[in-house]
């Protein structure tokens, strides 16, 4: 099954619970616009290379298309289609007036110098310019893209338009018009959802062991936030491999070490030294082994398709927090459900990023900037309200939280698309 077929299976399943109108299902099963561009880049050695770029605009019934763009060798049209459809669902779950879009370039960014990455980002903007704009389609960071790249993006688009158009992209640095709290927002939003969940279950963070796959935009921040709340982080990984430590991991120390030594897997001894605990041991593990560790909460903050039919039965966590998009395949989801593992699903749990992106759009529009406290308070309210809506639907329709999140989104989308007038088509 392609990733987009996974998304269609999720829409199908939740749609059948609420008798989703067939015409609405048909509309949501077909992205509104798919763009593929060839981006020519002059490399540092003088040679010319062409990179393949994508942008899919899935649906704009709720508002302008919104969603990040990623730099990764795996990027293709099927992946971007799925990710764009999840953005439509995600924005509907948290009730922000935005549609769904996603983009990416097929590239390994680790092979490019900073100036090549800048030319690539600016080239991507020039090729997509006709379909972008603050009221049309507003990209943001995603896998391997960051605030500095968003600043290049805003600058290039503003140059093309001959005026300040910073609202064309979110996730910018504060100096270039970004929002306070945006870089922590994906993890923070997920932590707010987790807090609601453990409140209901009466769990105590002190006795709760956490394993985190991914130590980037989402996983690195999640580790910091969870450790500050007294959760015990016992395992962490990045794209190169992972580390499992018997006496817990200090995320701040690990982050410093990762920057210095390139991967968390090279930080075992360092972590022991930092802990200062006698007898503390750390083991290097593969990403596959990390997922199967004994723990209470598993945070998935890397890429899609990490838990599949092949390893779902080996997962020992009791709760999974999905900060990545699509890390569990539909077949694996069924196995986890059967095994009594609760999944806090991506379109709810990682919606904090796009929520603060929306706040950034509002701040750019009004040219008035909010304090960190104001952002955090509004983000918390949005996430808690979304959790309540999803939880209620899981009770009402007697279904998993994932199905309930899709149900929540589909009900809202159906109403909006009908209000806009299906009969005018
Ligand atoms: N890339 C993030 C996501 O998958 C954020 C999107 C945005 O802020 O527009 O939700």
Short mmCIF file of N, CA and C in Angstrom, two decimals, residues 7 15 33 47 65 71 84 87 93 122 144 164 198 203 205 234 262 273 284 290 301 307 316 378 402 415 421:
data_model
loop_
_atom_site.label_atom_id
_atom_site.label_comp_id
_atom_site.label_asym_id
_atom_site.label_seq_id
_atom_site.Cartn_x
_atom_site.Cartn_y
_atom_site.Cartn_z
N UNK A 7 -3.86 6.68 3.83
CA UNK A 7 -4.73 7.80 4.21
C UNK A 7 -6.16 7.53 3.77
N UNK A 15 -15.07 7.34 7.89
CA UNK A 15 -16.24 7.78 7.11
C UNK A 15 -17.41 6.83 7.30
N UNK A 33 -4.90 20.09 -6.18
CA UNK A 33 -3.84 20.47 -7.14
C UNK A 33 -2.53 19.78 -6.78
N UNK A 47 29.15 22.82 -11.15
CA UNK A 47 28.27 21.97 -11.97
C UNK A 47 26.81 22.35 -11.76
N UNK A 65 -4.44 26.72 1.84
CA UNK A 65 -3.67 25.48 2.02
C UNK A 65 -2.55 25.75 3.01
N UNK A 71 12.94 18.19 3.13
CA UNK A 71 14.06 17.80 2.27
C UNK A 71 14.45 16.38 2.66
N UNK A 84 -0.28 15.84 2.61
CA UNK A 84 -1.17 17.00 2.42
C UNK A 84 -2.58 16.69 2.90
N UNK A 87 -2.77 17.01 6.54
CA UNK A 87 -2.84 18.42 6.98
C UNK A 87 -4.29 18.91 6.97
N UNK A 93 -9.27 19.01 12.83
CA UNK A 93 -9.34 18.48 14.20
C UNK A 93 -9.14 19.59 15.24
N UNK A 122 15.53 28.90 -2.41
CA UNK A 122 15.10 30.04 -3.23
C UNK A 122 14.60 29.56 -4.60
N UNK A 144 13.82 17.98 8.20
CA UNK A 144 15.06 18.58 7.67
C UNK A 144 14.93 20.00 7.13
N UNK A 164 7.13 43.48 1.12
CA UNK A 164 7.26 42.55 2.25
C UNK A 164 6.09 41.58 2.26
N UNK A 198 -3.00 11.36 30.56
CA UNK A 198 -2.53 10.73 31.82
C UNK A 198 -3.35 11.22 33.01
N UNK A 203 -1.93 8.51 35.84
CA UNK A 203 -0.51 8.08 35.80
C UNK A 203 0.39 9.14 36.45
N UNK A 205 4.08 10.84 36.36
CA UNK A 205 5.27 10.93 35.48
C UNK A 205 6.52 10.27 36.08
N UNK A 234 14.28 6.86 28.92
CA UNK A 234 15.21 5.72 28.98
C UNK A 234 15.81 5.35 27.63
N UNK A 262 27.66 14.16 16.35
CA UNK A 262 26.89 13.84 15.15
C UNK A 262 25.68 12.91 15.35
N UNK A 273 28.73 9.91 32.15
CA UNK A 273 29.48 10.94 32.89
C UNK A 273 28.54 12.02 33.41
N UNK A 284 24.08 0.91 22.89
CA UNK A 284 23.75 1.39 21.55
C UNK A 284 22.77 0.41 20.93
N UNK A 290 15.11 -0.06 19.30
CA UNK A 290 14.60 1.00 20.17
C UNK A 290 13.08 0.94 20.29
N UNK A 301 8.73 10.26 16.71
CA UNK A 301 8.97 11.61 16.23
C UNK A 301 9.97 11.59 15.06
N UNK A 307 6.06 1.66 12.47
CA UNK A 307 5.46 0.46 13.05
C UNK A 307 4.54 -0.13 11.99
N UNK A 316 6.16 -2.93 23.14
CA UNK A 316 5.83 -3.18 24.56
C UNK A 316 5.27 -1.96 25.27
N UNK A 378 -2.86 30.03 24.45
CA UNK A 378 -3.79 29.79 23.33
C UNK A 378 -3.58 28.40 22.74
N UNK A 402 -7.71 7.26 17.00
CA UNK A 402 -7.40 7.65 15.61
C UNK A 402 -8.69 7.79 14.80
N UNK A 415 -19.56 19.41 6.76
CA UNK A 415 -20.43 20.56 6.98
C UNK A 415 -19.94 21.76 6.17
N UNK A 421 -21.40 24.82 -0.89
CA UNK A 421 -22.26 24.55 -2.03
C UNK A 421 -21.77 23.46 -2.97
#
